[in-house]
Coordinates of C-alpha atoms in Angstrom, one line a residue:
Chain P
M1 CA 0.0 0.0 0.0
S2 CA 2.8 2.4 0.9
T3 CA 4.6 1.7 -2.4
T4 CA 1.5 2.8 -4.4
D5 CA 1.4 6.0 -2.3
T6 CA 4.9 7.0 -3.2
T7 CA 4.4 6.3 -6.9
R8 CA 1.3 8.3 -7.0
G9 CA 2.8 11.7 -8.0
T10 CA 3.9 14.4 -5.6
D11 CA 1.1 17.0 -6.0
Q12 CA -1.0 14.8 -3.7
G13 CA 1.7 14.3 -1.2
A14 CA 0.5 16.6 1.5
Q15 CA -2.9 15.1 1.3
E16 CA -1.6 11.6 1.8
L17 CA 0.4 12.6 4.8
L18 CA -2.6 14.2 6.4
A19 CA -4.8 11.2 5.8
R20 CA -2.2 8.9 7.3
G21 CA -1.7 11.1 10.3
R22 CA -5.5 11.1 10.7
T23 CA -5.8 7.4 10.7
S24 CA -3.2 7.0 13.3
A25 CA -4.8 9.7 15.4
I26 CA -8.1 7.8 15.3
E27 CA -6.3 4.5 16.2
E28 CA -4.6 6.2 19.1
L29 CA -7.8 7.8 20.4
R30 CA -9.4 4.4 20.4
E31 CA -6.5 2.5 21.9
R32 CA -6.0 5.0 24.7
G33 CA -9.6 4.4 25.7
A34 CA -10.0 7.7 27.4
V35 CA -13.8 7.5 27.5
L36 CA -15.5 5.7 30.4
R37 CA -18.4 3.8 28.9
M38 CA -20.3 2.7 31.9
S39 CA -24.0 3.0 32.9
E40 CA -25.1 4.4 36.2
A41 CA -25.9 1.0 37.5
A42 CA -22.6 -0.4 36.5
A43 CA -20.8 2.5 38.2
R44 CA -22.7 1.8 41.4
S45 CA -21.7 -1.9 41.4
Y46 CA -18.2 -1.0 40.4
Q47 CA -18.0 1.0 43.6
D48 CA -19.6 -1.7 45.7
E49 CA -17.6 -4.7 44.4
G50 CA -14.4 -4.1 42.6
G51 CA -13.7 -0.5 43.6
A52 CA -13.0 -1.0 47.3
A53 CA -10.6 -3.9 46.6
S54 CA -8.7 -2.4 43.6
D55 CA -6.8 0.9 43.8
T56 CA -9.1 2.7 41.3
M57 CA -12.3 4.6 42.2
I58 CA -15.0 6.4 40.3
L59 CA -15.7 9.9 41.4
N60 CA -18.6 12.0 40.3
M61 CA -17.6 15.6 39.6
G62 CA -20.7 17.7 39.3
P63 CA -23.4 18.4 38.3
Q64 CA -23.3 21.0 41.0
H65 CA -19.5 21.6 41.0
P66 CA -18.8 25.3 40.5
S67 CA -16.0 24.7 38.0
T68 CA -18.1 22.7 35.6
H69 CA -19.7 25.8 34.1
G70 CA -23.3 24.9 34.9
V71 CA -24.5 21.4 35.2
L72 CA -21.9 19.2 33.6
R73 CA -21.3 16.0 35.4
L74 CA -18.1 14.0 34.9
M75 CA -17.7 10.5 36.0
V76 CA -14.0 10.2 36.5
E77 CA -12.1 6.9 37.1
L78 CA -9.2 7.7 39.3
K79 CA -6.1 5.9 40.3
G80 CA -4.8 8.0 43.2
E81 CA -4.7 11.5 41.8
T82 CA -4.4 10.4 38.2
V83 CA -7.4 10.4 35.9
L84 CA -7.8 7.2 33.9
R85 CA -11.1 7.5 32.1
T86 CA -13.8 10.1 32.0
K87 CA -17.4 10.1 31.0
P88 CA -19.2 13.4 30.6
V89 CA -22.8 13.0 31.7
I90 CA -25.0 15.7 30.2
G91 CA -28.7 16.4 29.9
Y92 CA -29.4 18.1 33.2
L93 CA -30.3 21.3 31.3
H94 CA -32.2 19.6 28.5
T95 CA -35.4 21.4 27.8
G96 CA -36.2 20.2 24.4
M97 CA -35.5 23.4 22.6
E98 CA -35.3 21.7 19.2
K99 CA -38.7 20.3 19.8
T100 CA -40.1 23.6 20.9
G101 CA -38.6 25.1 17.8
E102 CA -40.9 23.0 15.7
D103 CA -43.9 24.7 17.3
L104 CA -42.8 28.3 16.9
T105 CA -43.0 30.4 13.8
Y106 CA -39.8 31.6 12.1
L107 CA -40.3 35.0 13.7
Q108 CA -40.6 33.4 17.1
G109 CA -37.6 31.1 16.4
P110 CA -34.8 33.5 17.5
T111 CA -36.5 33.9 21.0
N112 CA -36.1 30.2 21.4
V113 CA -32.6 29.6 20.0
T114 CA -31.1 32.7 21.8
R115 CA -31.5 30.8 25.1
M116 CA -29.2 28.0 24.0
D117 CA -25.7 29.4 24.2
Y118 CA -26.5 32.1 26.8
A119 CA -23.0 33.5 26.8
S120 CA -23.2 34.4 23.1
P121 CA -27.0 34.6 22.4
L122 CA -26.6 36.8 19.3
F123 CA -24.8 34.1 17.4
N124 CA -27.7 31.7 17.9
E125 CA -30.1 34.3 16.6
L126 CA -27.8 35.0 13.7
V127 CA -27.3 31.4 12.6
F128 CA -31.1 30.8 12.8
S129 CA -31.8 33.9 10.8
L130 CA -29.2 33.0 8.2
A131 CA -30.6 29.5 7.7
T132 CA -34.2 31.0 7.4
E133 CA -33.0 33.6 5.0
K134 CA -31.3 30.9 2.9
L135 CA -34.6 29.0 2.7
L136 CA -36.5 32.1 1.8
G137 CA -33.9 33.2 -0.7
I138 CA -33.6 36.7 0.7
E139 CA -30.7 38.7 2.0
A140 CA -30.7 41.2 4.8
P141 CA -30.0 44.8 3.7
E142 CA -26.4 46.0 4.0
R143 CA -26.8 48.1 7.1
A144 CA -28.5 45.2 8.8
T145 CA -25.6 43.0 7.9
W146 CA -23.1 45.4 9.4
I147 CA -25.2 45.9 12.5
R148 CA -25.3 42.1 12.9
M149 CA -21.5 42.0 12.5
L150 CA -21.0 44.8 15.1
M151 CA -23.3 43.1 17.6
C152 CA -21.7 39.7 17.1
E153 CA -18.2 40.9 17.5
L154 CA -19.1 42.7 20.7
N155 CA -20.8 39.5 21.8
R156 CA -17.6 37.6 21.0
M157 CA -15.8 40.0 23.3
A158 CA -18.3 39.6 26.0
S159 CA -18.2 35.9 25.8
H160 CA -14.4 35.7 25.8
L161 CA -14.3 38.2 28.8
L162 CA -16.7 35.8 30.6
F163 CA -14.2 33.0 29.7
M164 CA -11.4 35.1 31.2
A165 CA -13.4 35.6 34.4
T166 CA -14.4 31.9 34.8
N167 CA -11.0 30.6 33.7
G168 CA -9.4 32.8 36.3
M169 CA -11.8 31.8 39.0
D170 CA -11.5 28.1 38.2
L171 CA -7.7 28.3 38.7
G172 CA -7.8 30.3 41.8
A173 CA -7.2 33.8 40.3
V174 CA -10.3 35.1 42.0
S175 CA -9.6 38.8 41.3
M176 CA -9.6 37.9 37.6
M177 CA -13.2 36.9 38.0
I178 CA -14.2 40.3 39.2
Y179 CA -12.2 42.0 36.4
G180 CA -13.7 39.8 33.7
W181 CA -17.3 40.3 34.8
R182 CA -16.6 44.1 35.1
E183 CA -15.6 44.4 31.5
R184 CA -18.3 42.1 30.3
E185 CA -20.8 44.3 32.1
E186 CA -19.7 47.3 30.0
V187 CA -20.5 45.3 26.8
L188 CA -23.8 44.1 28.2
R189 CA -24.7 47.7 29.1
F190 CA -24.4 48.5 25.4
F191 CA -26.5 45.5 24.5
E192 CA -29.2 46.6 26.9
K193 CA -29.2 50.0 25.3
V194 CA -29.6 48.6 21.8
T195 CA -31.8 45.6 22.3
G196 CA -33.5 46.3 25.6
L197 CA -32.0 43.2 27.2
R198 CA -28.7 42.2 28.6
M199 CA -29.1 38.6 27.4
N200 CA -31.4 36.6 25.2
H201 CA -31.9 39.6 23.0
N202 CA -34.1 38.4 20.2
Y203 CA -32.5 41.2 18.3
I204 CA -31.3 39.5 15.1
R205 CA -34.4 38.2 13.2
P206 CA -35.0 36.8 9.7
G207 CA -34.8 39.7 7.3
G208 CA -32.6 42.0 9.4
V209 CA -32.5 43.2 13.0
A210 CA -35.3 44.2 15.4
A211 CA -34.4 47.9 15.6
D212 CA -31.9 50.3 14.3
L213 CA -29.0 51.3 16.6
P214 CA -30.0 54.0 19.1
D215 CA -28.8 57.6 19.1
G216 CA -25.3 57.9 20.5
W217 CA -24.4 54.3 19.9
R218 CA -21.2 55.3 18.2
D219 CA -20.0 57.2 21.3
D220 CA -20.7 54.2 23.5
V221 CA -18.7 51.9 21.2
I222 CA -15.8 54.3 21.0
R223 CA -15.8 54.6 24.8
L224 CA -15.8 50.8 25.0
L225 CA -12.9 50.5 22.6
D226 CA -11.0 53.2 24.6
T227 CA -11.5 51.5 27.9
L228 CA -10.8 47.9 27.0
P229 CA -7.1 47.9 25.8
S230 CA -5.8 49.1 29.2
R231 CA -8.0 46.6 31.0
L232 CA -6.7 43.8 28.7
D233 CA -3.1 44.9 29.5
E234 CA -4.0 44.4 33.1
Y235 CA -5.0 40.8 32.3
D236 CA -1.6 40.4 30.8
T237 CA 0.1 41.7 33.9
L238 CA -2.1 39.7 36.2
L239 CA -2.1 36.4 34.3
T240 CA -0.2 36.0 31.1
G241 CA 3.3 36.6 32.4
Q242 CA 2.7 35.3 35.8
P243 CA 4.7 32.1 36.6
I244 CA 2.0 30.4 38.7
W245 CA -0.5 30.9 35.9
R246 CA 1.8 29.6 33.3
N247 CA 2.9 26.6 35.3
R248 CA -0.7 25.8 35.9
L249 CA -1.6 25.9 32.2
Q250 CA 1.4 25.1 30.1
G251 CA 1.6 21.6 28.8
V252 CA -1.8 20.7 30.5
G253 CA -4.4 19.1 28.3
V254 CA -2.5 18.9 25.0
L255 CA -4.6 18.3 21.9
T256 CA -3.0 17.5 18.5
T257 CA -4.5 18.8 15.2
E258 CA -5.3 15.2 14.0
E259 CA -7.1 14.4 17.2
A260 CA -9.0 17.7 17.0
L261 CA -10.1 17.1 13.4
A262 CA -11.1 13.5 14.2
L263 CA -13.2 14.6 17.1
G264 CA -14.9 17.3 15.0
T265 CA -13.5 20.1 17.2
T266 CA -13.8 23.7 16.1
G267 CA -13.1 27.1 17.4
P268 CA -10.3 28.1 19.7
L269 CA -9.7 24.5 20.6
L270 CA -8.9 23.6 17.0
R271 CA -6.9 26.8 16.5
S272 CA -4.9 26.2 19.6
T273 CA -3.4 23.2 17.8
G274 CA -1.9 25.5 15.2
Y275 CA -4.7 24.8 12.6
A276 CA -5.9 28.1 11.1
W277 CA -9.6 27.6 10.5
D278 CA -12.0 30.3 11.1
L279 CA -15.3 30.5 9.3
R280 CA -15.2 34.3 9.3
R281 CA -12.2 34.0 6.9
D282 CA -12.7 30.6 5.3
E283 CA -16.4 30.7 4.5
P284 CA -17.1 34.5 4.9
Y285 CA -20.6 35.3 5.9
L286 CA -22.1 38.7 6.6
A287 CA -19.4 41.2 5.5
Y288 CA -16.4 39.6 7.0
D289 CA -14.6 39.7 3.7
Q290 CA -14.6 43.5 3.9
V291 CA -12.8 43.8 7.2
E292 CA -9.3 43.0 8.2
F293 CA -8.4 40.7 11.0
D294 CA -6.0 38.0 11.9
I295 CA -6.8 34.5 12.9
I296 CA -5.0 33.6 16.1
V297 CA -3.5 30.2 16.2
G298 CA -1.6 28.4 19.0
T299 CA 1.4 26.1 18.8
Y300 CA 1.2 23.5 21.6
G301 CA -2.6 22.9 21.8
D302 CA -2.5 23.2 25.6
C303 CA -4.6 25.1 28.1
F304 CA -2.3 28.1 27.9
D305 CA -2.7 28.4 24.2
R306 CA -6.4 28.3 24.5
Y307 CA -6.3 31.1 27.1
A308 CA -3.9 33.2 25.0
I309 CA -6.0 32.7 21.8
R310 CA -9.1 33.9 23.5
L311 CA -7.4 36.9 24.9
A312 CA -5.9 37.8 21.5
E313 CA -9.3 37.2 19.9
I314 CA -10.8 39.9 22.1
R315 CA -8.2 42.3 20.6
E316 CA -9.0 41.1 17.1
S317 CA -12.7 41.7 17.7
M318 CA -12.0 45.2 18.8
R319 CA -10.0 45.7 15.6
I320 CA -13.1 44.5 13.6
V321 CA -15.4 46.7 15.6
G322 CA -13.2 49.7 14.9
Q323 CA -13.4 49.0 11.2
I324 CA -17.2 48.6 11.4
L325 CA -17.5 52.0 13.0
E326 CA -15.9 53.5 9.9
K327 CA -17.5 51.4 7.3
I328 CA -21.1 50.9 8.5
P329 CA -23.4 52.2 5.7
N330 CA -26.7 54.0 6.1
G331 CA -29.9 52.4 5.0
D332 CA -32.6 50.0 6.2
Y333 CA -32.0 47.9 9.3
R334 CA -34.4 45.3 8.0
L335 CA -35.7 44.0 4.7
Q336 CA -38.7 46.0 3.3
D337 CA -40.4 42.8 2.3
K338 CA -43.9 42.9 3.6
K339 CA -44.2 39.2 3.7
V340 CA -41.3 38.7 6.0
T341 CA -40.8 41.8 8.1
P342 CA -43.6 43.7 9.8
P343 CA -44.4 47.2 8.4
P344 CA -43.1 50.3 10.2
R345 CA -45.2 51.3 13.2
A346 CA -46.3 54.6 11.6
R347 CA -47.6 52.9 8.5
I348 CA -50.1 50.9 10.6
D349 CA -52.0 54.0 11.5
E350 CA -52.6 55.0 7.9
S351 CA -52.8 51.8 5.9
M352 CA -55.2 49.0 6.2
E353 CA -52.9 46.7 4.3
A354 CA -50.0 47.4 6.7
L355 CA -52.2 46.6 9.6
I356 CA -53.2 43.3 7.9
H357 CA -49.6 42.4 7.2
H358 CA -48.6 43.3 10.7
F359 CA -51.4 41.1 12.1
K360 CA -50.7 38.2 9.8
I361 CA -47.0 38.2 10.5
F362 CA -47.4 38.1 14.2
T363 CA -50.2 35.6 14.3
E364 CA -49.6 33.2 11.5
G365 CA -46.0 34.0 10.6
F366 CA -44.7 33.8 7.1
K367 CA -44.6 30.7 5.0
V368 CA -41.1 29.4 4.0
P369 CA -40.7 27.4 0.8
E370 CA -40.2 23.7 1.2
G371 CA -36.6 22.5 1.5
E372 CA -33.7 22.2 3.8
A373 CA -30.7 24.4 4.5
Y374 CA -27.7 24.5 6.7
A375 CA -26.0 27.7 7.8
A376 CA -22.9 28.0 9.9
V377 CA -21.2 30.9 11.8
E378 CA -18.0 31.1 13.9
S379 CA -19.3 31.5 17.4
P380 CA -16.8 32.1 20.3
R381 CA -16.8 28.4 20.9
G382 CA -16.5 27.2 17.3
E383 CA -18.8 26.3 14.4
L384 CA -22.4 27.0 15.3
G385 CA -24.6 25.5 12.7
C386 CA -28.3 25.6 12.1
Y387 CA -30.1 23.0 10.0
I388 CA -33.7 23.8 9.1
V389 CA -36.2 21.6 7.2
S390 CA -39.2 23.4 6.0
D391 CA -42.4 21.7 4.8
G392 CA -43.7 24.9 3.3
S393 CA -45.6 26.0 6.4
A394 CA -44.9 28.9 8.8
K395 CA -43.1 26.7 11.3
P396 CA -40.0 24.6 10.7
M397 CA -40.5 20.9 10.4
R398 CA -37.1 20.3 11.9
M399 CA -34.8 22.8 13.5
H400 CA -31.5 21.5 14.6
I401 CA -28.6 23.4 16.1
R402 CA -25.1 22.1 15.8
G403 CA -23.7 23.3 19.1
P404 CA -19.9 23.7 19.2
S405 CA -19.9 23.0 22.9
F406 CA -21.7 19.7 22.5
V407 CA -19.1 18.4 20.0
N408 CA -16.1 20.0 21.7
L409 CA -17.1 18.3 25.0
Q410 CA -15.9 15.0 23.5
T411 CA -12.3 16.2 23.8
L412 CA -12.6 16.3 27.6
A413 CA -11.9 12.6 28.1
P414 CA -8.7 12.4 25.9
L415 CA -7.5 15.7 27.3
M416 CA -7.9 14.7 30.9
Q417 CA -6.5 11.2 30.6
N418 CA -3.3 10.5 32.6
G419 CA -3.4 14.0 34.0
F420 CA -4.0 15.0 37.6
I421 CA -7.6 15.5 38.9
A422 CA -6.5 19.0 39.8
D423 CA -5.8 19.7 36.1
A424 CA -9.2 18.5 35.2
V425 CA -10.6 21.9 36.3
A426 CA -8.1 23.7 34.1
I427 CA -9.1 21.5 31.1
I428 CA -12.9 21.8 31.5
S429 CA -12.4 25.6 31.9
S430 CA -10.3 25.8 28.8
V431 CA -12.8 23.9 26.6
D432 CA -15.3 26.5 27.8
P433 CA -18.5 24.5 27.3
I434 CA -21.8 26.3 27.8
L435 CA -24.2 23.7 29.1
G436 CA -27.3 25.5 27.8
E437 CA -26.0 24.7 24.3
V438 CA -24.8 21.3 25.1
D439 CA -28.1 20.1 26.4
R440 CA -30.4 22.4 24.4
Chain Z
M1 CA -33.0 21.0 -10.6
S2 CA -31.9 19.3 -13.8
D3 CA -33.8 16.5 -15.5
E4 CA -31.0 14.0 -15.4
T5 CA -29.8 13.0 -12.0
E6 CA -26.2 13.9 -11.5
L7 CA -24.0 11.3 -9.9
V8 CA -20.9 11.6 -7.7
H9 CA -19.2 8.3 -6.7
G10 CA -22.3 6.6 -8.0
V11 CA -24.6 8.5 -5.7
A12 CA -27.3 10.9 -6.7
V13 CA -26.6 14.6 -6.1
T14 CA -28.9 17.6 -5.7
R15 CA -27.7 21.2 -5.4
P16 CA -30.4 23.1 -3.5
R17 CA -29.5 26.8 -2.8
G18 CA -25.9 26.3 -3.8
E19 CA -25.3 23.5 -1.3
T20 CA -24.2 20.0 -2.4
V21 CA -26.4 17.2 -1.1
L22 CA -25.6 13.5 -1.7
H23 CA -28.3 10.9 -1.4
P24 CA -26.6 7.6 -0.7
S25 CA -28.5 4.4 0.3
R26 CA -27.8 2.9 3.7
E27 CA -25.5 0.3 2.0
Q28 CA -23.5 3.0 0.2
Y29 CA -23.3 5.3 3.2
V30 CA -20.2 4.3 5.1
V31 CA -18.2 3.4 2.0
L32 CA -19.0 6.7 0.5
I33 CA -17.9 8.5 3.6
S34 CA -14.6 6.7 3.7
T35 CA -14.1 7.6 0.0
L36 CA -14.8 11.2 0.9
V37 CA -12.3 11.1 3.8
D38 CA -9.7 10.1 1.3
E39 CA -10.7 13.0 -0.9
G40 CA -10.1 15.4 1.9
Y41 CA -13.4 15.6 3.7
L42 CA -11.6 15.1 7.0
M43 CA -14.2 16.5 9.4
C44 CA -17.7 15.3 10.1
V45 CA -19.2 18.5 11.3
D46 CA -22.8 17.6 12.0
L47 CA -24.9 14.5 12.2
T48 CA -28.6 14.7 12.9
A49 CA -31.9 13.3 11.7
A50 CA -35.3 14.5 10.6
D51 CA -38.7 12.8 10.9
Y52 CA -40.9 13.2 7.8
L53 CA -43.9 11.6 9.3
R54 CA -46.2 14.6 8.7
H55 CA -44.5 15.6 5.4
P56 CA -44.0 12.3 3.5
G57 CA -44.4 13.7 -0.1
R58 CA -41.3 15.9 -0.2
T59 CA -40.2 17.0 -3.6
D60 CA -36.5 17.7 -3.1
L61 CA -35.3 14.2 -3.5
P62 CA -33.7 13.1 -6.8
E63 CA -35.3 10.5 -9.0
G64 CA -34.9 6.9 -7.8
I65 CA -34.6 7.8 -4.1
E66 CA -37.5 6.3 -2.2
P67 CA -38.6 8.7 0.6
E68 CA -38.8 7.0 4.0
R69 CA -40.0 8.3 7.3
F70 CA -36.6 9.1 8.8
E71 CA -33.7 10.8 7.2
L72 CA -30.2 10.9 8.6
V73 CA -28.4 14.1 7.7
V74 CA -24.6 14.2 7.8
G75 CA -22.5 17.3 7.2
L76 CA -18.9 16.9 6.0
L77 CA -16.3 19.6 5.5
N78 CA -13.2 19.7 3.4
H79 CA -10.8 22.2 4.9
G80 CA -8.5 22.2 1.9
T81 CA -11.1 23.2 -0.8
R82 CA -13.4 24.9 1.8
H83 CA -16.3 22.8 0.5
R84 CA -19.1 21.2 2.3
I85 CA -21.1 18.2 1.5
R86 CA -24.3 17.1 3.1
L87 CA -25.5 13.5 3.0
R88 CA -29.2 12.6 3.4
I89 CA -29.8 8.9 4.0
Q90 CA -33.3 7.5 4.0
V91 CA -34.0 5.3 7.0
P92 CA -37.2 3.3 7.0
E93 CA -39.5 3.3 10.0
D94 CA -39.7 -0.5 10.4
D95 CA -35.9 -0.9 10.6
P96 CA -34.4 2.3 11.9
T97 CA -30.8 1.3 12.0
V98 CA -27.7 2.7 10.2
A99 CA -24.0 1.7 10.4
T100 CA -22.0 3.9 12.8
L101 CA -19.5 6.4 11.6
F102 CA -17.4 6.0 14.8
E103 CA -14.6 4.2 13.1
L104 CA -14.1 7.0 10.5
H105 CA -15.1 10.0 12.6
P106 CA -14.8 9.4 16.3
G107 CA -16.3 12.8 16.8
T108 CA -19.8 11.5 15.8
E109 CA -20.1 9.5 19.0
A110 CA -22.1 12.0 20.9
L111 CA -24.1 13.1 17.9
E112 CA -25.1 9.5 17.1
R113 CA -26.1 9.0 20.7
E114 CA -28.2 12.2 20.5
V115 CA -29.9 10.9 17.3
F116 CA -30.6 7.6 19.0
D117 CA -32.0 9.3 22.0
M118 CA -34.2 11.7 20.2
F119 CA -35.3 9.6 17.2
G120 CA -34.7 6.0 18.1
I121 CA -32.4 5.4 15.2
G122 CA -29.9 2.7 16.1
F123 CA -26.2 2.8 15.0
D124 CA -24.6 -0.6 14.3
G125 CA -21.2 -0.9 15.9
H126 CA -21.5 2.2 18.1
P127 CA -19.4 1.7 21.2
D128 CA -21.9 3.1 23.7
L129 CA -25.3 3.6 22.3
T130 CA -27.2 4.9 25.3
R131 CA -29.4 7.9 26.0
I132 CA -27.4 11.1 26.2
L133 CA -29.8 13.9 26.9
M134 CA -32.8 12.1 28.4
P135 CA -32.7 10.1 31.6
E136 CA -31.6 6.5 31.1
D137 CA -35.0 5.0 31.8
W138 CA -36.9 7.4 29.6
Q139 CA -39.7 6.0 27.4
G140 CA -40.0 7.2 23.8
H141 CA -38.0 9.4 21.5
P142 CA -38.9 13.0 21.9
L143 CA -38.1 14.5 18.5
R144 CA -40.3 12.0 16.6
R145 CA -43.2 13.8 15.1
D146 CA -45.7 11.5 16.8
Y147 CA -44.3 12.4 20.2
A148 CA -46.6 15.2 21.1
V149 CA -45.6 18.4 22.9
G150 CA -47.2 18.4 26.3
S151 CA -47.9 14.7 26.4
I152 CA -45.7 14.4 29.5
P153 CA -47.3 15.5 32.7
V154 CA -45.4 18.2 34.6
Q155 CA -42.9 16.3 36.7
F156 CA -41.8 18.7 39.3
K157 CA -45.2 19.5 40.8
G158 CA -45.5 17.6 44.0
A159 CA -42.9 15.1 42.8
P160 CA -41.8 12.7 45.6
S161 CA -38.4 13.6 47.0
H162 CA -35.6 11.1 46.6
R163 CA -34.3 11.8 50.1

């Protein structure tokens, strides 16, 4: 087999190498057997029978453990302080949102999906709206696109700031927690001014956004961009160069590119392995092809890389926001298609048809042509996808969200294997799962 | 849609809205995916299912593909060419099983468990096909279309305490 490979021309060489590396990564993942595959009952009897006699034990970490970011429960098989196998047990936050989505109209849909990844709600709304727009065959007006981009980049900053806070807290840098929340609060204050809500905005909707940016938004954003750099420098002083922080993170939870690809990992986790893949650049949506930014990649694929990447991504997002401020065009903030977007409030007073359209859209919703579509965006945690099947009615027949946290969670077991239980906290934190999205 | 059915690797293709959708049979499915892996589709991004119970007469299938109740939907990504392929596999109601992708894409483990949990579609060869989101002793598969919303009584009202 290897002889045919070498004779098969050189232009395919890199491809062959990657495929081989991939196969061995899959083999290795399997042979290491990092995932604990054991039912509740089996775990209980393991504890009763074999556990006491042997030197291994099963420990339940969570679901109420503060460092598990919500209600993640990990069944960890321990030998002394060393983690052997891990099983993430999820579903504690499962509220059947995909099922609920089948009972809501396309206009109500964003209200539902925005509650999935509650640290970056605007991305959920965006991906749902993009999938719906794909099915409808419409495109949001230019200003709406730029508003979406502005809000999403600010949301990415807020989400990564939240990561900074929780990552710091998980590892004992408690003052970092206060700093991270403080800066995130600044961003949320802007969101409240624009959307009326600090979280779960329902702001990005099929056809555009719910409302135009309020007066004085530009000053607020500029103030934010002026405040943050010095605060981020404080993070550098507090954490990046600090020996305790570095020793706690460097070389912990190392992921290789091949493993990451085999496990379907996306986002900062994939980029930390040195693999430059960012949907904003590689499959540009919105107007990301008109702004300049860098994709931050790591080298070692360890927890420190993942921390550093997110910190750098905040700075990149600020760079994008700065360009949006300059380039954002004037115009409509939502599509003027009476079948999709409600008419302006003023029109309702003077036009019977406008009133009818308004009424119809909010009671029946709008009909979406039969078919299926998948849209994907780069959320702070990786590829966030939305798959919608329409049967031609006003409600989706199937609405599926591909949550990056859900898929990325599978890296936990291989990352934690043969590490200390104390490092488990650092690893969970660096994967940054949002359980609302994992369980949906 | 063109009149003649286009084929890639012997599998019918449709291109709705600029996306590439392949329609393999259950027998072709795993072989096709391993061919696509060799072609550079190294990542399985998404794996989910849809229940067409209330919408059986869909029109977006190519000729020769018999619509079934369930459909397995797999998203593949080629990082090199930045191209995506979606696979739609028809899964009949009376035998809802498909071969697992675990050997080729270990990252589908959780996604396949979710599909099993939500739709009751089994995956042959999956290492740990158990419920992932619902409790282990749950009855039924919630995302099936005949599993009505609100059919479960509210659980937390006066529920007996475990302690």
